[in-house]
Short mmCIF file of C-alpha atoms and ligand atoms in Angstrom, two decimals:
data_model
loop_
_atom_site.label_atom_id
_atom_site.label_comp_id
_atom_site.label_asym_id
_atom_site.label_seq_id
_atom_site.Cartn_x
_atom_site.Cartn_y
_atom_site.Cartn_z
CA MET P 1 129.83 -32.20 -207.33
CA TYR P 2 131.24 -35.65 -206.52
CA LYS P 3 131.08 -37.23 -203.08
CA LEU P 4 133.95 -39.32 -201.79
CA LEU P 5 134.16 -41.44 -198.66
CA ALA P 6 137.73 -41.85 -197.34
CA ASN P 7 136.70 -44.68 -195.05
CA ASP P 8 140.13 -45.51 -193.67
CA GLY P 9 141.23 -41.86 -193.61
CA ILE P 10 143.31 -39.86 -196.08
CA ASP P 11 146.31 -37.60 -195.50
CA PRO P 12 145.28 -33.92 -195.05
CA LEU P 13 147.16 -32.94 -198.23
CA GLY P 14 145.13 -35.41 -200.32
CA LYS P 15 141.89 -34.20 -198.72
CA ARG P 16 142.77 -30.58 -199.42
CA LEU P 17 143.65 -31.28 -203.08
CA LEU P 18 140.34 -33.11 -203.57
CA GLU P 19 138.32 -30.36 -201.90
CA GLU P 20 140.07 -27.70 -203.96
CA ALA P 21 139.02 -29.69 -207.03
CA GLY P 22 135.38 -29.52 -205.86
CA PHE P 23 134.94 -32.93 -204.19
CA THR P 24 133.08 -33.41 -200.93
CA VAL P 25 135.33 -35.63 -198.82
CA ASP P 26 133.94 -37.48 -195.78
CA THR P 27 136.55 -38.98 -193.50
CA ALA P 28 134.27 -40.23 -190.70
CA HIS P 29 134.73 -44.01 -190.63
CA ILE P 30 131.61 -46.03 -191.43
CA PRO P 31 131.71 -49.55 -189.91
CA GLN P 32 131.86 -52.37 -192.44
CA GLU P 33 128.35 -53.66 -191.62
CA GLU P 34 126.78 -50.23 -192.27
CA LEU P 35 128.53 -49.60 -195.59
CA ALA P 36 125.91 -51.37 -197.74
CA GLU P 37 123.37 -48.79 -196.59
CA LYS P 38 125.54 -45.68 -196.32
CA LEU P 39 127.91 -45.97 -199.29
CA LYS P 40 124.98 -45.66 -201.71
CA GLY P 41 125.19 -41.86 -201.71
CA TYR P 42 128.87 -41.75 -202.72
CA ASP P 43 130.59 -41.62 -206.10
CA ALA P 44 133.90 -42.95 -204.82
CA ILE P 45 135.43 -44.69 -201.84
CA THR P 46 139.06 -44.81 -200.73
CA VAL P 47 140.32 -47.46 -198.35
CA ARG P 48 143.60 -48.66 -196.86
CA SER P 49 143.69 -52.26 -195.72
CA ALA P 50 140.88 -52.24 -193.14
CA THR P 51 137.70 -51.65 -195.17
CA LYS P 52 136.65 -54.46 -197.49
CA VAL P 53 134.98 -53.71 -200.80
CA ARG P 54 133.50 -57.02 -201.88
CA GLU P 55 131.08 -58.04 -204.65
CA ALA P 56 128.01 -57.77 -202.45
CA LEU P 57 128.84 -54.18 -201.49
CA ILE P 58 129.59 -53.20 -205.09
CA ASP P 59 126.22 -54.68 -206.18
CA VAL P 60 124.21 -52.45 -203.85
CA CYS P 61 126.06 -49.21 -204.72
CA PRO P 62 125.16 -48.37 -208.33
CA ASN P 63 126.42 -44.78 -207.92
CA LEU P 64 129.93 -45.93 -207.12
CA LYS P 65 132.37 -45.17 -209.94
CA LEU P 66 135.77 -45.53 -208.34
CA ILE P 67 137.48 -47.51 -205.59
CA GLY P 68 140.86 -46.17 -204.48
CA ARG P 69 143.37 -48.02 -202.32
CA GLY P 70 145.92 -45.90 -200.49
CA GLY P 71 148.89 -48.23 -200.70
CA VAL P 72 149.85 -51.37 -202.62
CA GLY P 73 148.01 -54.62 -201.85
CA MET P 74 144.38 -54.83 -203.01
CA ASP P 75 143.49 -58.11 -201.27
CA ASN P 76 140.59 -56.30 -199.52
CA ILE P 77 138.93 -55.29 -202.82
CA ASP P 78 137.22 -57.55 -205.38
CA VAL P 79 139.19 -55.83 -208.12
CA ALA P 80 138.24 -58.00 -211.11
CA TYR P 81 134.56 -57.91 -210.21
CA ALA P 82 134.57 -54.14 -209.71
CA ARG P 83 136.25 -53.62 -213.07
CA SER P 84 133.80 -56.00 -214.76
CA LYS P 85 131.03 -53.72 -213.49
CA GLY P 86 132.73 -50.70 -215.05
CA LEU P 87 134.26 -49.27 -211.88
CA ALA P 88 137.75 -47.82 -211.84
CA VAL P 89 140.04 -49.38 -209.23
CA ILE P 90 143.25 -47.51 -208.49
CA ASN P 91 146.10 -47.73 -205.98
CA THR P 92 149.38 -45.99 -205.19
CA PRO P 93 152.00 -48.71 -205.48
CA ALA P 94 155.19 -46.62 -205.41
CA ALA P 95 154.47 -44.09 -202.68
CA SER P 96 155.57 -46.18 -199.70
CA SER P 97 158.57 -48.09 -201.09
CA LEU P 98 161.28 -46.05 -199.37
CA SER P 99 159.49 -46.20 -196.01
CA VAL P 100 159.29 -49.99 -196.19
CA ALA P 101 162.96 -50.18 -197.21
CA GLU P 102 164.00 -48.03 -194.25
CA LEU P 103 162.00 -50.27 -191.90
CA VAL P 104 163.95 -53.26 -193.22
CA PHE P 105 167.11 -51.54 -192.00
CA ALA P 106 165.52 -50.71 -188.66
CA HIS P 107 165.11 -54.47 -188.25
CA LEU P 108 168.58 -55.25 -189.57
CA PHE P 109 170.30 -52.76 -187.27
CA SER P 110 168.15 -54.04 -184.43
CA GLY P 111 169.24 -57.58 -185.27
CA VAL P 112 172.99 -57.06 -185.52
CA ARG P 113 173.15 -55.09 -182.23
CA PHE P 114 170.50 -57.09 -180.30
CA LEU P 115 168.28 -54.01 -179.84
CA TYR P 116 165.15 -56.17 -179.96
CA ASP P 117 166.32 -58.02 -176.85
CA SER P 118 168.01 -55.10 -175.13
CA GLN P 119 164.80 -53.06 -175.33
CA ARG P 120 162.96 -55.86 -173.54
CA LYS P 121 165.58 -56.51 -170.85
CA MET P 122 166.96 -53.06 -170.00
CA PRO P 123 163.77 -51.90 -168.21
CA VAL P 124 163.81 -55.06 -166.09
CA GLU P 125 167.52 -55.79 -165.58
CA GLY P 126 169.31 -52.60 -166.64
CA ALA P 127 169.90 -51.30 -163.11
CA THR P 128 170.77 -54.63 -161.49
CA ASN P 129 172.58 -56.49 -164.27
CA PHE P 130 174.09 -53.78 -166.47
CA ALA P 131 177.45 -55.53 -166.84
CA GLY P 132 175.76 -58.86 -167.59
CA LEU P 133 173.63 -57.36 -170.34
CA LYS P 134 176.65 -55.49 -171.72
CA LYS P 135 178.40 -58.85 -172.03
CA ASP P 136 175.34 -60.50 -173.62
CA TYR P 137 175.26 -57.87 -176.36
CA ALA P 138 179.02 -57.62 -176.85
CA LYS P 139 179.24 -59.58 -180.08
CA GLY P 140 177.44 -57.22 -182.42
CA ILE P 141 178.45 -56.97 -186.06
CA GLU P 142 178.50 -54.22 -188.68
CA LEU P 143 176.37 -54.29 -191.82
CA ARG P 144 179.09 -52.74 -194.00
CA GLY P 145 180.85 -55.34 -196.11
CA LYS P 146 178.18 -57.99 -195.53
CA THR P 147 176.00 -59.43 -198.29
CA LEU P 148 172.30 -58.67 -198.41
CA GLY P 149 170.20 -61.07 -200.48
CA ILE P 150 167.02 -59.42 -201.76
CA VAL P 151 164.26 -61.75 -202.94
CA GLY P 152 161.85 -59.86 -205.21
CA PHE P 153 163.39 -56.90 -206.97
CA GLY P 154 160.40 -54.66 -207.60
CA ARG P 155 159.77 -51.21 -206.17
CA ILE P 156 160.60 -51.98 -202.54
CA GLY P 157 163.41 -54.41 -203.35
CA ARG P 158 165.12 -51.67 -205.35
CA GLU P 159 164.81 -49.09 -202.59
CA THR P 160 166.16 -51.64 -200.13
CA ALA P 161 169.13 -52.28 -202.43
CA LYS P 162 169.86 -48.55 -202.62
CA VAL P 163 169.98 -48.20 -198.84
CA ALA P 164 172.18 -51.31 -198.59
CA LEU P 165 174.60 -50.07 -201.25
CA GLY P 166 174.72 -46.67 -199.55
CA LEU P 167 175.77 -48.45 -196.35
CA GLY P 168 178.57 -50.26 -198.15
CA MET P 169 176.89 -53.67 -198.26
CA ASP P 170 177.16 -56.07 -201.18
CA VAL P 171 173.80 -56.82 -202.76
CA ILE P 172 172.63 -59.92 -204.58
CA VAL P 173 169.10 -60.20 -205.92
CA SER P 174 166.75 -62.96 -206.96
CA ASP P 175 163.65 -62.41 -209.08
CA PHE P 176 161.60 -64.22 -211.72
CA ILE P 177 162.30 -61.47 -214.18
CA ASP P 178 165.65 -60.14 -215.36
CA VAL P 179 166.71 -57.19 -213.26
CA PRO P 180 168.83 -54.25 -214.45
CA LYS P 181 172.59 -54.84 -214.41
CA THR P 182 173.23 -51.63 -212.50
CA LEU P 183 171.35 -49.50 -210.02
CA SER P 184 171.77 -45.74 -209.94
CA LEU P 185 172.18 -44.11 -206.58
CA GLU P 186 171.82 -40.44 -205.81
CA PHE P 187 173.53 -39.07 -202.72
CA SER P 188 172.99 -35.68 -201.14
CA GLY P 189 174.89 -32.94 -202.94
CA GLY P 190 173.76 -34.35 -206.30
CA ILE P 191 176.49 -37.02 -206.40
CA LYS P 192 175.41 -39.96 -208.55
CA ALA P 193 176.82 -43.44 -208.95
CA ASN P 194 175.90 -46.48 -211.01
CA ILE P 195 176.53 -49.61 -208.97
CA PRO P 196 176.68 -53.05 -210.62
CA LEU P 197 174.11 -55.59 -209.42
CA ARG P 198 174.34 -59.37 -209.38
CA GLN P 199 171.24 -61.46 -210.04
CA VAL P 200 171.41 -65.04 -208.79
CA ASP P 201 168.93 -67.88 -208.40
CA LEU P 202 167.33 -68.44 -205.01
CA GLU P 203 169.64 -71.36 -204.17
CA ASN P 204 172.76 -69.20 -204.60
CA LEU P 205 171.19 -66.33 -202.73
CA LEU P 206 170.45 -68.60 -199.78
CA ALA P 207 174.01 -69.92 -199.81
CA GLU P 208 175.73 -66.53 -200.08
CA ALA P 209 173.65 -64.00 -198.16
CA ASP P 210 174.52 -62.86 -194.64
CA PHE P 211 171.08 -61.27 -194.48
CA ILE P 212 167.95 -61.97 -196.51
CA SER P 213 165.09 -59.54 -197.10
CA LEU P 214 161.88 -60.61 -198.83
CA HIS P 215 160.00 -58.27 -201.17
CA VAL P 216 157.65 -60.48 -203.16
CA PRO P 217 153.85 -60.35 -203.37
CA PHE P 218 151.74 -62.82 -201.40
CA THR P 219 152.58 -66.38 -202.44
CA GLU P 220 150.42 -69.46 -201.88
CA LYS P 221 153.56 -71.43 -200.99
CA PRO P 222 156.17 -69.90 -198.66
CA ILE P 223 159.44 -68.83 -200.31
CA LEU P 224 161.34 -69.67 -197.12
CA ALA P 225 160.43 -72.94 -195.41
CA LYS P 226 162.34 -75.89 -193.91
CA GLU P 227 164.00 -76.86 -197.20
CA GLN P 228 165.33 -73.33 -197.76
CA PHE P 229 166.37 -72.78 -194.14
CA GLU P 230 168.61 -75.83 -194.51
CA LYS P 231 170.47 -74.04 -197.31
CA VAL P 232 171.06 -70.65 -195.68
CA LYS P 233 174.38 -69.60 -194.15
CA SER P 234 174.53 -70.39 -190.48
CA GLY P 235 173.86 -67.21 -188.51
CA VAL P 236 171.88 -65.46 -191.25
CA GLY P 237 169.45 -62.66 -190.35
CA ILE P 238 166.09 -62.63 -192.12
CA VAL P 239 163.62 -59.77 -192.58
CA ASN P 240 160.08 -60.02 -193.87
CA ALA P 241 158.27 -56.75 -194.55
CA SER P 242 156.35 -58.09 -197.54
CA ARG P 243 153.37 -60.33 -196.73
CA GLY P 244 152.60 -62.90 -194.08
CA GLY P 245 152.79 -66.40 -195.52
CA VAL P 246 155.93 -65.71 -197.54
CA ILE P 247 157.88 -67.32 -194.69
CA ASP P 248 156.67 -70.51 -193.01
CA GLU P 249 156.48 -69.24 -189.44
CA GLY P 250 156.79 -72.65 -187.78
CA ASP P 251 159.90 -73.47 -189.83
CA LEU P 252 161.35 -70.04 -189.03
CA LEU P 253 160.92 -70.70 -185.32
CA ASP P 254 162.68 -74.06 -185.70
CA ALA P 255 165.54 -72.42 -187.61
CA LEU P 256 165.86 -69.73 -184.92
CA ASN P 257 165.80 -72.29 -182.12
CA SER P 258 168.45 -74.44 -183.81
CA GLY P 259 170.68 -71.36 -184.23
CA LYS P 260 170.75 -71.66 -188.05
CA VAL P 261 169.01 -68.29 -188.24
CA ALA P 262 170.52 -65.75 -185.83
CA PHE P 263 167.58 -63.35 -185.80
CA ALA P 264 164.49 -62.36 -187.73
CA GLY P 265 162.75 -59.03 -188.25
CA LEU P 266 159.04 -59.33 -188.95
CA ASP P 267 156.62 -56.59 -189.93
CA VAL P 268 154.02 -58.96 -191.41
CA PHE P 269 152.44 -62.15 -190.15
CA GLU P 270 150.46 -65.10 -191.46
CA ASN P 271 147.62 -64.52 -189.09
CA GLU P 272 147.13 -60.76 -188.92
CA PRO P 273 145.79 -59.19 -186.78
CA THR P 274 146.34 -62.05 -184.30
CA PRO P 275 149.86 -63.38 -184.94
CA ARG P 276 150.89 -66.52 -183.11
CA GLN P 277 152.11 -65.83 -179.60
CA ASP P 278 155.27 -67.95 -179.84
CA LEU P 279 156.51 -65.63 -182.59
CA LEU P 280 155.64 -62.52 -180.61
CA SER P 281 157.45 -63.70 -177.51
CA HIS P 282 160.48 -65.22 -179.24
CA PRO P 283 163.66 -63.66 -177.84
CA ARG P 284 165.36 -63.34 -181.24
CA ILE P 285 162.68 -61.69 -183.33
CA SER P 286 162.49 -57.94 -183.88
CA LEU P 287 158.79 -57.09 -184.23
CA THR P 288 156.63 -54.37 -185.76
CA PRO P 289 152.85 -54.50 -186.38
CA HIS P 290 152.72 -54.06 -190.19
CA ILE P 291 153.93 -50.45 -190.20
CA GLY P 292 156.11 -50.54 -193.31
CA ALA P 293 154.20 -47.76 -195.06
CA ALA P 294 153.24 -45.93 -191.88
CA THR P 295 155.43 -42.85 -192.10
CA ASN P 296 154.24 -39.27 -192.42
CA GLU P 297 156.10 -38.92 -195.70
CA ALA P 298 154.65 -42.07 -197.25
CA GLN P 299 151.11 -41.22 -196.12
CA GLU P 300 151.45 -37.73 -197.59
CA ARG P 301 152.72 -39.13 -200.90
CA ILE P 302 149.89 -41.69 -200.90
CA GLY P 303 147.27 -39.00 -200.25
CA GLU P 304 148.69 -36.72 -202.92
CA GLU P 305 148.95 -39.49 -205.53
CA LEU P 306 145.48 -40.83 -204.75
CA ALA P 307 143.94 -37.35 -204.99
CA GLY P 308 145.66 -36.75 -208.34
CA LEU P 309 144.39 -40.05 -209.77
CA ILE P 310 140.83 -39.46 -208.53
CA ILE P 311 140.69 -35.92 -209.88
CA GLU P 312 142.07 -37.11 -213.23
CA PHE P 313 139.46 -39.89 -213.43
CA PHE P 314 136.45 -37.69 -212.67
CA ASN P 315 137.69 -34.89 -214.94
CA LYS P 316 137.90 -37.20 -217.95
N1 NAD Y 401 155.17 -53.92 -194.79
C1 NAD Y 401 154.36 -53.07 -195.38
O1 NAD Y 401 153.71 -52.25 -194.74
C2 NAD Y 401 154.24 -53.09 -196.87
C3 NAD Y 401 153.98 -51.89 -197.55
C4 NAD Y 401 153.90 -51.92 -198.94
C5 NAD Y 401 154.07 -53.12 -199.62
N2 NAD Y 401 154.30 -54.27 -198.94
C6 NAD Y 401 154.49 -55.55 -199.64
O2 NAD Y 401 155.81 -55.61 -200.16
C7 NAD Y 401 155.83 -56.55 -201.25
C8 NAD Y 401 156.63 -55.99 -202.42
O3 NAD Y 401 155.98 -54.81 -202.89
P1 NAD Y 401 156.53 -54.07 -204.20
O4 NAD Y 401 155.77 -52.81 -204.32
O5 NAD Y 401 158.02 -54.03 -204.21
O6 NAD Y 401 156.05 -55.12 -205.32
P2 NAD Y 401 156.49 -55.19 -206.84
O7 NAD Y 401 155.35 -55.79 -207.58
O8 NAD Y 401 157.02 -53.87 -207.30
O9 NAD Y 401 157.73 -56.21 -206.82
C9 NAD Y 401 157.59 -57.56 -206.53
C10 NAD Y 401 158.72 -58.31 -207.25
O10 NAD Y 401 158.75 -59.64 -206.78
C11 NAD Y 401 159.02 -60.50 -207.89
N3 NAD Y 401 158.57 -61.83 -207.53
C12 NAD Y 401 157.31 -62.31 -207.44
N4 NAD Y 401 157.31 -63.57 -206.97
C13 NAD Y 401 158.62 -63.91 -206.79
C14 NAD Y 401 159.29 -65.07 -206.34
N5 NAD Y 401 158.60 -66.17 -205.98
N6 NAD Y 401 160.63 -65.06 -206.29
C15 NAD Y 401 161.33 -63.97 -206.64
N7 NAD Y 401 160.75 -62.82 -207.09
C16 NAD Y 401 159.42 -62.81 -207.14
C17 NAD Y 401 158.29 -59.85 -209.04
O11 NAD Y 401 158.81 -60.28 -210.29
C18 NAD Y 401 158.56 -58.37 -208.76
O12 NAD Y 401 159.75 -57.92 -209.39
C19 NAD Y 401 154.37 -56.87 -201.55
O13 NAD Y 401 154.05 -58.11 -200.93
C20 NAD Y 401 153.61 -55.76 -200.86
O14 NAD Y 401 152.31 -56.17 -200.50
C21 NAD Y 401 154.41 -54.27 -197.57
#
């Protein structure tokens, strides 16, 4: 019987599937500094983003055959090293795409109706300055008919485009690779539609988009920095639910303060888990603490997919 440590937790469905397949699944979290000693007795470990599985840990756990990441990014695992030692390293890249896409729209809706600011001020001023706040938030806009520029048209970019098209937005996309010319949408009731897509280069996207959402992997150099902010439409709204570092945070603050960027929605930060305070307290940023994939549905899909992959690997 194989022993698995789900050190950052696993959805109950995934745990049940693994146990039904004969695995012993421990979900009690072992602190990072104790793992070298305690992981030795396990055949597999699953992690989210908290637990790190580095070379030194892999070296002292000769029984370990598989490292599973519930989610996409594997920055916390020495993937190449693990594979060079014969370990399988797996993740569940598609399971959370829709949840991240929906969070993008939470930020966009928050941005165009000033919810981020209203939520902060209503508890303090709502009873004494209702009319004043009502006036402050009077110039909201609708998303329908506006252009969303999506940078990075992979799994999450596509889901984001589908939500945007469903809302009646125009979508333009920018990616290194050629993207499909149409995107198929499925509405409730089984109604399907193929909607044409327009791929443009980043320069054109910056010039045309009313809103920009970033869906690229971590990049050494920010995709949006001073030079790019100079080229965006005045009053653009920007959302980053991809990775910290994809936007230069100092340049974003300057662009917000100058009014070039109307608002930003940030789920990810350069310096997680201690983002800079001037971002956190900026009046025109809608904030979430890296919760893009943190929905019940996504976690259940992640657990189910992870369990399936682990069972398949050990049954081979
Ligand atoms: N907020 C969250 O909780 C959360 C959850 C899951 C994933 N993510 C992040 O979202 C991002 C996208 O994930 P995904 O699953 O869609 O990835 P993906 O690999 O499916 O797609 C990424 C796309 O970006 C394109 N790309 C790469 N560099 C580019 C560049 N400089 N300009 C334009 N296009 C570029 C690639 O060609 C690819 O099509 C990743 O950074 C991932 O870590 C965040």
